[in-house]
PDB file of C-alpha atoms in Angstrom:
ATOM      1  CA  UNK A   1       4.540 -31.271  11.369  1.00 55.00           C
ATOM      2  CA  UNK A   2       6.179 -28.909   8.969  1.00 60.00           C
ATOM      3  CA  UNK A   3       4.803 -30.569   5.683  1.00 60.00           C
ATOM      4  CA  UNK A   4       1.134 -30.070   7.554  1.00 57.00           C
ATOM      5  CA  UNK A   5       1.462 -26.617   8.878  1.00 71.00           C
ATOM      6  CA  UNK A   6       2.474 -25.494   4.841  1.00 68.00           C
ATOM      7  CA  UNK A   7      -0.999 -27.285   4.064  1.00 71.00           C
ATOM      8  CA  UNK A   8      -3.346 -25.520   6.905  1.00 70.00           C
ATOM      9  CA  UNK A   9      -1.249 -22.740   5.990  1.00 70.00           C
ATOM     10  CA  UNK A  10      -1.840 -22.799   2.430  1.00 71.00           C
ATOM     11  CA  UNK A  11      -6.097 -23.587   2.956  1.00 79.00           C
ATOM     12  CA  UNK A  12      -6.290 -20.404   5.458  1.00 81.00           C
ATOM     13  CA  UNK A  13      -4.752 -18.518   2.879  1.00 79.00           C
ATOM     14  CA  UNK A  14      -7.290 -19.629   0.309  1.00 83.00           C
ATOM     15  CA  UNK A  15     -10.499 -19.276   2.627  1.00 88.00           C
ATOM     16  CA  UNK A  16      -9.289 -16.184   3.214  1.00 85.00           C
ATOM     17  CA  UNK A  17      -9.092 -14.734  -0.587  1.00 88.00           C
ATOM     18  CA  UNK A  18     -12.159 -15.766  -0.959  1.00 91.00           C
ATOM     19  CA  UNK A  19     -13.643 -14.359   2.071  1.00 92.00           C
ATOM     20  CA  UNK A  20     -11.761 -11.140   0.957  1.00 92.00           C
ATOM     21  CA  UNK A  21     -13.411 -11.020  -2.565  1.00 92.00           C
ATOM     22  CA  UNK A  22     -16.628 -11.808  -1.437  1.00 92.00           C
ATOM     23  CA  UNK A  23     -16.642  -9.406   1.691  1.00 94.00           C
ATOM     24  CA  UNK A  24     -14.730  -6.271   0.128  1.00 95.00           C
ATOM     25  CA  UNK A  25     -16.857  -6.754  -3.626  1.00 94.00           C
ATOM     26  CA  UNK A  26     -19.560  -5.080  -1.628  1.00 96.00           C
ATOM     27  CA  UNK A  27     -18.394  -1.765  -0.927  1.00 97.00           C
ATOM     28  CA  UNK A  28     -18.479   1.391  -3.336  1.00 97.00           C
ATOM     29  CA  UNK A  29     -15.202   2.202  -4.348  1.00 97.00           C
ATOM     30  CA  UNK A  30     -14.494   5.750  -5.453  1.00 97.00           C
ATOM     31  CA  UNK A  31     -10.795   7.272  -6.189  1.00 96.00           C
ATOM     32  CA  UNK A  32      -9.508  11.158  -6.329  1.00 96.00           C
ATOM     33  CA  UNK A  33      -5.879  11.134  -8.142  1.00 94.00           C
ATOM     34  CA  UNK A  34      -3.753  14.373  -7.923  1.00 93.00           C
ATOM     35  CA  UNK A  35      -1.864  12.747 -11.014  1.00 92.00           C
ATOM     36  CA  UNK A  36      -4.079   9.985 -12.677  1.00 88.00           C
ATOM     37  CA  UNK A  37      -0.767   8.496 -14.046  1.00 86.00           C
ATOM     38  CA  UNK A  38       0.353   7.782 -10.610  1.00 86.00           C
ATOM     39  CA  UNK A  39      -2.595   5.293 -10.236  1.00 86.00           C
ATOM     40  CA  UNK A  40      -0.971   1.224 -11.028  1.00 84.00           C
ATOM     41  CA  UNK A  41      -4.375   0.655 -13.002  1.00 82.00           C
ATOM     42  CA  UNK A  42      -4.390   3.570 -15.558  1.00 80.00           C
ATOM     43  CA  UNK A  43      -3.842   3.081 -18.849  1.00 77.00           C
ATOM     44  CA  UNK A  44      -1.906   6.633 -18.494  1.00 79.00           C
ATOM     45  CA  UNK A  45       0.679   4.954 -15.802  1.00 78.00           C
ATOM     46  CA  UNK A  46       4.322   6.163 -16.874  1.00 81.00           C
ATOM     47  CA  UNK A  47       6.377   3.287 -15.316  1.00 86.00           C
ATOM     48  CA  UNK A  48       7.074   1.441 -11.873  1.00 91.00           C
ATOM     49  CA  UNK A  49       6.125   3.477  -8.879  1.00 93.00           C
ATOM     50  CA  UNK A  50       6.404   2.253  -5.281  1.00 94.00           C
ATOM     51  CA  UNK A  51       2.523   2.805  -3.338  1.00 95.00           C
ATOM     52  CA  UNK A  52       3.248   3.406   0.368  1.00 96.00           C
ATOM     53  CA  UNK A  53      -0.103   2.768   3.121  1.00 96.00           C
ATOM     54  CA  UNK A  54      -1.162   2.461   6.163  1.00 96.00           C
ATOM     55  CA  UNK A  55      -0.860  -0.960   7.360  1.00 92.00           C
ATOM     56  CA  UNK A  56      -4.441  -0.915   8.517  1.00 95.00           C
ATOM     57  CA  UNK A  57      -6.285  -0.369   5.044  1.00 95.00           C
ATOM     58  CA  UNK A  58      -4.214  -3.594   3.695  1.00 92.00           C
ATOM     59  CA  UNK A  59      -7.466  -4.807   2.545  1.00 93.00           C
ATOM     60  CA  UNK A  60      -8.109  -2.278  -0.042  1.00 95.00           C
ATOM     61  CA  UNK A  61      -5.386  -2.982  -2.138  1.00 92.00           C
ATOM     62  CA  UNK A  62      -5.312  -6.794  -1.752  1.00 92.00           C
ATOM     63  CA  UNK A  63      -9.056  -6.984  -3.045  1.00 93.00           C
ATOM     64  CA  UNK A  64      -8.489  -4.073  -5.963  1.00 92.00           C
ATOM     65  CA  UNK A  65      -5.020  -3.946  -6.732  1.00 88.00           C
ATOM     66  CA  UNK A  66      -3.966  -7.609  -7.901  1.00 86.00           C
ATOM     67  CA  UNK A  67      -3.040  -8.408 -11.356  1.00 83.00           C
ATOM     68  CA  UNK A  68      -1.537  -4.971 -11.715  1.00 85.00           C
ATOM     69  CA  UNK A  69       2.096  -6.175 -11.993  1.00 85.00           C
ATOM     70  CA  UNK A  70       2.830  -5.224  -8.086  1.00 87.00           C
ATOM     71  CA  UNK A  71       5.692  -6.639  -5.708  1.00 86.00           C
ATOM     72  CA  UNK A  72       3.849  -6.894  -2.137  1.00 85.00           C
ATOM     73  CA  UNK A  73       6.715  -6.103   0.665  1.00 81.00           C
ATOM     74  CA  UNK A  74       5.366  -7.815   4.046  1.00 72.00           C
ATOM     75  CA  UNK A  75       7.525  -9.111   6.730  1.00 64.00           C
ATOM     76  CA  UNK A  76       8.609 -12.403   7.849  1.00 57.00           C
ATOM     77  CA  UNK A  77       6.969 -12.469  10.875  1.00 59.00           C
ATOM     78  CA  UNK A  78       4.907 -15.321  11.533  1.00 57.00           C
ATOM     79  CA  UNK A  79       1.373 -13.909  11.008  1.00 59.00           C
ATOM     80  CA  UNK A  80       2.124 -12.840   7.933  1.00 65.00           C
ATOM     81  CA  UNK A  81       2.455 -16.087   6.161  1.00 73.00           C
ATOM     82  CA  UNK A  82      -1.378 -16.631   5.554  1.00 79.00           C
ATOM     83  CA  UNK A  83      -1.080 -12.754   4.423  1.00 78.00           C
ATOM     84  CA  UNK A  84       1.333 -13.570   1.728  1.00 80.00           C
ATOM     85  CA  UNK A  85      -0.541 -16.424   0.530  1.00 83.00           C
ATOM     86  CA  UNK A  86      -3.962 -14.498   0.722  1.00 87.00           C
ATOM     87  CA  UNK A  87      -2.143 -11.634  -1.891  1.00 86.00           C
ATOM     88  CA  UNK A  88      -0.741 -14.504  -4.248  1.00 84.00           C
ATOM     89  CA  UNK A  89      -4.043 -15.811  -4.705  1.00 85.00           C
ATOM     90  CA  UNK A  90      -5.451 -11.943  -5.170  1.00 88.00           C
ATOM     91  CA  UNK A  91      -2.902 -11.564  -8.062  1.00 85.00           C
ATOM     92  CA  UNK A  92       0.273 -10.430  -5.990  1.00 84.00           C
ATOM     93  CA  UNK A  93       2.511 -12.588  -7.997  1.00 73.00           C
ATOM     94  CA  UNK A  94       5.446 -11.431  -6.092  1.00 76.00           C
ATOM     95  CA  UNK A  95       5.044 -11.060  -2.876  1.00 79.00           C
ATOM     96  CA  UNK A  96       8.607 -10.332  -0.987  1.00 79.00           C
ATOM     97  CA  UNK A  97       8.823 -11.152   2.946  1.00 67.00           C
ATOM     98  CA  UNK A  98      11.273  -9.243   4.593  1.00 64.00           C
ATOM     99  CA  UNK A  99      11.761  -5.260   6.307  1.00 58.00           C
ATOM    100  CA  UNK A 100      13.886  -3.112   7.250  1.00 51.00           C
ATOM    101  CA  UNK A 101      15.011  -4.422  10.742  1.00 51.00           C
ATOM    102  CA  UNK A 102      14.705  -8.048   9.637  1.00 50.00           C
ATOM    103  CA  UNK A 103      15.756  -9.945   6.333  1.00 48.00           C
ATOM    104  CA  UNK A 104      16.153  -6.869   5.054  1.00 57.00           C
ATOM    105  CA  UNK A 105      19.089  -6.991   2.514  1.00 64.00           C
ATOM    106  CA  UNK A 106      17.713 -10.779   1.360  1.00 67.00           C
ATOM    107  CA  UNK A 107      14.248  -8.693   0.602  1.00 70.00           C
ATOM    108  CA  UNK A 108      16.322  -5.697  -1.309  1.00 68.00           C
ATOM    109  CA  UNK A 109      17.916  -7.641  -3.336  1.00 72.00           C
ATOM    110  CA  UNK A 110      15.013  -9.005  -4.046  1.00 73.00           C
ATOM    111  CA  UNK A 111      13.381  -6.339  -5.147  1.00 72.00           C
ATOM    112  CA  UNK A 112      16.178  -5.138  -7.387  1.00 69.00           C
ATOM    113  CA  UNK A 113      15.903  -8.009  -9.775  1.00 68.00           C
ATOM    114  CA  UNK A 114      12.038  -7.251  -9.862  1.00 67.00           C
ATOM    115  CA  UNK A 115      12.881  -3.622 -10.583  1.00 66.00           C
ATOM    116  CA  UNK A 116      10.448  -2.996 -13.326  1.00 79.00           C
ATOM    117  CA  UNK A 117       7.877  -3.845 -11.107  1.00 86.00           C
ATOM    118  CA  UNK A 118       5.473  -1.544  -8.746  1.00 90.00           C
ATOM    119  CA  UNK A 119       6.016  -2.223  -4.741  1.00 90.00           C
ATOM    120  CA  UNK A 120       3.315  -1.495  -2.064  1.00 91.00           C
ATOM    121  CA  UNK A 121       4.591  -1.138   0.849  1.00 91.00           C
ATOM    122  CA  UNK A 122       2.823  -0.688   4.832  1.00 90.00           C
ATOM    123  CA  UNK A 123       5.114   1.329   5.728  1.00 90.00           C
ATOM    124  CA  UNK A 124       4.089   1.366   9.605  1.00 90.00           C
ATOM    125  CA  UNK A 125       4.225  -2.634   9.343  1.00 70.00           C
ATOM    126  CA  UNK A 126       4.733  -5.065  11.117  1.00 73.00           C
ATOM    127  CA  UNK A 127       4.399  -3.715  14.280  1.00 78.00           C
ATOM    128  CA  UNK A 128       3.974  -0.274  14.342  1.00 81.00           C
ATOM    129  CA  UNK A 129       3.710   2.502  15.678  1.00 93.00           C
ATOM    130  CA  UNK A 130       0.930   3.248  14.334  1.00 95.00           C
ATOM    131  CA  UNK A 131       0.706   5.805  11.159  1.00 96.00           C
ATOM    132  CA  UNK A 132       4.772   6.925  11.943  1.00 96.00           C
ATOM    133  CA  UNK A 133       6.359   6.032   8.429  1.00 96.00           C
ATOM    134  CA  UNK A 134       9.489   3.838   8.593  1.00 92.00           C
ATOM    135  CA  UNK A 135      12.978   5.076   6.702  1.00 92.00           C
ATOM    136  CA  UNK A 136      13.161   2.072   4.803  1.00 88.00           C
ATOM    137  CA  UNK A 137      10.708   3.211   2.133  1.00 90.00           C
ATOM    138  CA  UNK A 138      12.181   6.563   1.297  1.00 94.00           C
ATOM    139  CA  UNK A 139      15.523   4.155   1.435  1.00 90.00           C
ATOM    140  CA  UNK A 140      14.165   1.523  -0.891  1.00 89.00           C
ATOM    141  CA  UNK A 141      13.015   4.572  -3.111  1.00 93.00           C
ATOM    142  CA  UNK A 142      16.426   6.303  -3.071  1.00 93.00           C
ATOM    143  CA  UNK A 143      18.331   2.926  -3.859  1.00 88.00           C
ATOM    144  CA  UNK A 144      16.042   1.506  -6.791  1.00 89.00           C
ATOM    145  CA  UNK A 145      15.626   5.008  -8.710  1.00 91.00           C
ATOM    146  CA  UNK A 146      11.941   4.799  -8.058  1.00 93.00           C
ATOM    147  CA  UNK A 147       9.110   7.610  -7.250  1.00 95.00           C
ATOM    148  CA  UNK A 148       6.937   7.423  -4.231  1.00 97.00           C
ATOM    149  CA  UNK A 149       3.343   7.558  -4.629  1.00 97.00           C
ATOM    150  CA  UNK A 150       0.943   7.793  -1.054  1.00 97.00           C
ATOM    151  CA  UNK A 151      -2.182   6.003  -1.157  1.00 97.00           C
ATOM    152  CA  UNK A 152      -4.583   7.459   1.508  1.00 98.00           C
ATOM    153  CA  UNK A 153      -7.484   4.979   2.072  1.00 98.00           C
ATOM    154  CA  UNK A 154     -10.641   5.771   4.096  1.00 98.00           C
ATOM    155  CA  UNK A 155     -13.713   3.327   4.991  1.00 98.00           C
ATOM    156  CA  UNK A 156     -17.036   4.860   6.279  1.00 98.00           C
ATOM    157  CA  UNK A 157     -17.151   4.070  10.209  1.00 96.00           C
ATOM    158  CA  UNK A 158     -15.442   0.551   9.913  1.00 98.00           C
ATOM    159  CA  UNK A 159     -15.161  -2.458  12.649  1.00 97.00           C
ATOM    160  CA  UNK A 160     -11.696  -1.623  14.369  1.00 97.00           C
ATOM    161  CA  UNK A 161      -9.602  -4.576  15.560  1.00 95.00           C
ATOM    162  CA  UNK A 162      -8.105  -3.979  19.150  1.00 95.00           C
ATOM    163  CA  UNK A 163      -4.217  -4.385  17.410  1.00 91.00           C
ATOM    164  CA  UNK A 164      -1.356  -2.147  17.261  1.00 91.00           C
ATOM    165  CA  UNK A 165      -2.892  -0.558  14.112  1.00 92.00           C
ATOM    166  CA  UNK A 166      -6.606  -0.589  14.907  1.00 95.00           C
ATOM    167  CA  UNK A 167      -6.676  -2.635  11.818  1.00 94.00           C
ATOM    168  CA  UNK A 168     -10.231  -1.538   9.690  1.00 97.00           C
ATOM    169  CA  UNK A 169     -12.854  -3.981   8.703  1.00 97.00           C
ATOM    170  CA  UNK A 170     -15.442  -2.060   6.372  1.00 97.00           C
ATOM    171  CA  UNK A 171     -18.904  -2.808   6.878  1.00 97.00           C
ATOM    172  CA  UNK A 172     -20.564  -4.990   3.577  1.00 96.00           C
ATOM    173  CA  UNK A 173     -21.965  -2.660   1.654  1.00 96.00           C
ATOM    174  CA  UNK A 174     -20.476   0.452   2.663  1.00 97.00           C
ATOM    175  CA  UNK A 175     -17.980   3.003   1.185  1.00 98.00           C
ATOM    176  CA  UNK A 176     -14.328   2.871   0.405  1.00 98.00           C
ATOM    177  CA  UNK A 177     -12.328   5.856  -0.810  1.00 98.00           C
ATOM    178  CA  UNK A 178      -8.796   6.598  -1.600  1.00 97.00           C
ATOM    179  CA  UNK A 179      -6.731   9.313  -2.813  1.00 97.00           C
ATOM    180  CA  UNK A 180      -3.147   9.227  -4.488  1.00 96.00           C
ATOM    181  CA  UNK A 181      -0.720  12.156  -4.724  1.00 96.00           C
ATOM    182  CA  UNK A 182       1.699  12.791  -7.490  1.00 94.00           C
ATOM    183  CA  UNK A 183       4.581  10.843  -8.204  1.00 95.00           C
ATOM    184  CA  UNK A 184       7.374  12.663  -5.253  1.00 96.00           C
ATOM    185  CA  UNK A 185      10.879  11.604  -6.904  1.00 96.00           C
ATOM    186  CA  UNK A 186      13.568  10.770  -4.372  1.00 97.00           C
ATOM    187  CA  UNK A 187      16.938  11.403  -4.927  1.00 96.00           C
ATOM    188  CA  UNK A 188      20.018   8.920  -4.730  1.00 93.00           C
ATOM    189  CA  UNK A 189      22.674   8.804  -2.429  1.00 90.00           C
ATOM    190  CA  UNK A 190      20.642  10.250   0.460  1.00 94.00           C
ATOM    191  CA  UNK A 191      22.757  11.574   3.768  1.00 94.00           C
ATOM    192  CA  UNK A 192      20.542  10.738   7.246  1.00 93.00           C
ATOM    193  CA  UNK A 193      19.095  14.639   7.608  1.00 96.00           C
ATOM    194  CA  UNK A 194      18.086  14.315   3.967  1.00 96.00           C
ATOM    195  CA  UNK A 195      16.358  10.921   4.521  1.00 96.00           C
ATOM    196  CA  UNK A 196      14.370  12.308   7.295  1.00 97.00           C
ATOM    197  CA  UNK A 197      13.607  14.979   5.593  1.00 97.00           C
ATOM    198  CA  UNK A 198      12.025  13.193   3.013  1.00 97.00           C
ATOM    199  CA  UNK A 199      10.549  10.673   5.748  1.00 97.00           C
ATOM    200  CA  UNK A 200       8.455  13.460   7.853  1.00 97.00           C
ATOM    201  CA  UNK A 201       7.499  14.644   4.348  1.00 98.00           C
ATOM    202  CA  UNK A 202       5.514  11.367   3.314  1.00 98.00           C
ATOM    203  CA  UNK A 203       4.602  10.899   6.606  1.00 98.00           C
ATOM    204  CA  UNK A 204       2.777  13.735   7.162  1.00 98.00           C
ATOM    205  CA  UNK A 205       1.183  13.880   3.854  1.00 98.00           C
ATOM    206  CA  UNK A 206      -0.290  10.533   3.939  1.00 98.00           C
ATOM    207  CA  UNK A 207      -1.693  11.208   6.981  1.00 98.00           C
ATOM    208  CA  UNK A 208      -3.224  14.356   6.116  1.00 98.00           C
ATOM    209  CA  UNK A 209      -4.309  12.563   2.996  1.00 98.00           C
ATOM    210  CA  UNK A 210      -5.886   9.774   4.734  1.00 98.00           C
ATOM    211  CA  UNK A 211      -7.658  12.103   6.850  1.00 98.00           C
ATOM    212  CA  UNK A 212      -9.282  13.675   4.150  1.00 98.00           C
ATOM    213  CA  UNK A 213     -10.060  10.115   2.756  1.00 98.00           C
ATOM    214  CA  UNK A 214     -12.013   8.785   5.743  1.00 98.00           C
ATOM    215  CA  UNK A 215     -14.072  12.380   5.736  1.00 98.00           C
ATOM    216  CA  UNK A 216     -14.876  11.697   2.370  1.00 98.00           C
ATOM    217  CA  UNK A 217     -16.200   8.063   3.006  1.00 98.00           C
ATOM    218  CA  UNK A 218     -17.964   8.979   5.704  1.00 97.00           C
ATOM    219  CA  UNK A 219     -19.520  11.996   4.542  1.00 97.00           C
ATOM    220  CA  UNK A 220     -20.682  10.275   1.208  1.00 94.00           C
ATOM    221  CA  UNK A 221     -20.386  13.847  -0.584  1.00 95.00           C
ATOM    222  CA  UNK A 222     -18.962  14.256  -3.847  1.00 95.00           C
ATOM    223  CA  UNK A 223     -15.335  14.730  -4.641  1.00 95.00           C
ATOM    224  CA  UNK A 224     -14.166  16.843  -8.046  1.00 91.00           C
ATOM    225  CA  UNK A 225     -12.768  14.851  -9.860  1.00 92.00           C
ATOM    226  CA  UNK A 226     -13.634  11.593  -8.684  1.00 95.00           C
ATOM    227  CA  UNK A 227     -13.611   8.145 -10.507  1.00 94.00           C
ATOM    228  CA  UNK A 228     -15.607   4.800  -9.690  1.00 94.00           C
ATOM    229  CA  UNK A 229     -12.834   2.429  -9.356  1.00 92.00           C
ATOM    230  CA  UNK A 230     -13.761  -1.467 -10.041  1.00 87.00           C
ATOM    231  CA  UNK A 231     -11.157  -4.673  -9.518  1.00 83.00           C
ATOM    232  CA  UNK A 232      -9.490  -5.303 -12.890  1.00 71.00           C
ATOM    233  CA  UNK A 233      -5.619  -5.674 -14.094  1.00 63.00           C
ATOM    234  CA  UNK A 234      -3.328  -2.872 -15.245  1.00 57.00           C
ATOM    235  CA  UNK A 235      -2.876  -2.503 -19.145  1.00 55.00           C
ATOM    236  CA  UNK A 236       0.735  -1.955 -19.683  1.00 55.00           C
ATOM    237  CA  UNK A 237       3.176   1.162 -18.445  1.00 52.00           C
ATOM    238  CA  UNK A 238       4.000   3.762 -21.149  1.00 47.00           C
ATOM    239  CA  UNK A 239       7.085   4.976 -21.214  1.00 43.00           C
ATOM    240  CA  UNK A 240       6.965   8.440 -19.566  1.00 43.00           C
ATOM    241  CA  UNK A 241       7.690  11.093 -21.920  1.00 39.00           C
ATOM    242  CA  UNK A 242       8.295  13.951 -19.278  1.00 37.00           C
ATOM    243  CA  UNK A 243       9.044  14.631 -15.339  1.00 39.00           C
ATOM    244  CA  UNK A 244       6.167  13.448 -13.085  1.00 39.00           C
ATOM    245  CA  UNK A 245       5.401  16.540 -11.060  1.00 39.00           C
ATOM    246  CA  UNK A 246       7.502  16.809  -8.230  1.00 42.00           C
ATOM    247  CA  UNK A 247       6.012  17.300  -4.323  1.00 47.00           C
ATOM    248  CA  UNK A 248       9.006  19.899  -2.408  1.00 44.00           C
ATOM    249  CA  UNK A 249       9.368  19.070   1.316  1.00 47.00           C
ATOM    250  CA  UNK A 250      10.493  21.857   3.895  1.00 45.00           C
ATOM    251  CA  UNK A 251      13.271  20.644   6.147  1.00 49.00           C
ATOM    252  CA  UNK A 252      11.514  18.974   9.661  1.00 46.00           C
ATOM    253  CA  UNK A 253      11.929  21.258  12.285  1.00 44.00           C
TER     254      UNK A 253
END
């Protein structure tokens, strides 16, 4: 029984790659980067960054984002086994199950020994609630030395799935948008108030930036400074030869 669940769960997650590439290599795909070194497929990228989303645009960076040299965290709940094996055969050739209320030391040590890597992380997965950022992020960050970057992903008027997330299903042919702040360096050693801090800071900017996001693919206006962005690997990091620019948080109230 075991042996045959690996193989129907090892064909779902190949159906569904392909469904993926063929359903999501319809839409338009425009970016707007505070820092266009921040981005995993620049050629400017200045090192290993870790991308934190919403857990309901997963489907934006699984299609566009493989091959770029990217650790996927998911969690070891059940549903997400045909998840992992849709992202390894998108070009997630790490993908790490564990989070931060379960396996979650097994999946950090994990992702120290992949350290020059980049990490995308849902960080309101598995379960929710919806668009509240979890502490493990801005802890992973503070542990492995390694800036933050928010990914704010929009569709225009997507199918909504009746799940915790109100997971989005873009319509073929329609438009996809996303905008990445700067680098936000975290620092070591963090005491609780500090990682709050730094949590309600993300937090609220990705969801102010995601806001903006799903305005702009809706709207269908032009954005200064935006780029067409296609599905293609990452050419390799340089080294960065000065501080990425630094986002300052107020203490939550």
């Amino acid at each position: 029984m075991r042996i045959m669940n690996r193989i129907l769960t090892g064909a779902a997650g190949l159906l569904g790659s392909g469904l993926i590439r063929h359903w999501m290599g319809s839409l338009e795909y425009k970016a707007a980067h505070y820092d266009s070194s921040a981005d995993m497929a620049s050629p400017d990228r200045t090192g290993p960054k870790i991308f934190v989303l919403w857990h309901e645009y997963l489907l934006f960076p699984l299609y566009l984002r493989g091959n770029c040299d990217t650790a996927l965290l998911m969690s070891r709940h059940r549903d997400a086994e045909i998840l992992s094996r849709v992202a390894y055969h998108m070009g997630f050739d790490l993908v790490v199950r564990g989070s931060t209320n379960r396996h979650g030391m097994s999946a950090m040590r994990e992702l120290i020994r992949a350290k020059q890597m980049n990490i995308a992380i849902t960080c309101d997965g598995p379960r929710g609630p919806r668009r509240e950022l979890a502490a493990g992020a801005i802890f992973l960050a503070s542990k492995l030395g390694l800036p933050i970057v928010v990914s704010a992903i929009g569709f225009d008027r997507p199918w909504r799935t009746n799940t915790w997330d109100r997971f989005a299903v873009p319509r073929p042919g329609s438009r996809a948008r996303v905008i990445t702040s700067p680098a936000i360096p975290i620092p070591d050693n963090l005491d609780r108030d500090q990682l709050e801090n730094y949590r309600v800071g993300v937090e609220r900017l990705l969801n102010r930036l995601t806001l903006e996001a799903e305005y702009w693919a809706e709207a269908g206006t032009a954005k200064l400074g935006e780029i067409p962005v296609r599905r293609e690997p990452a050419p390799k990091a340089r080294i960065a030869q000065s501080s990425p620019p630094a986002l300052v948080f107020q203490k939550a109230a």
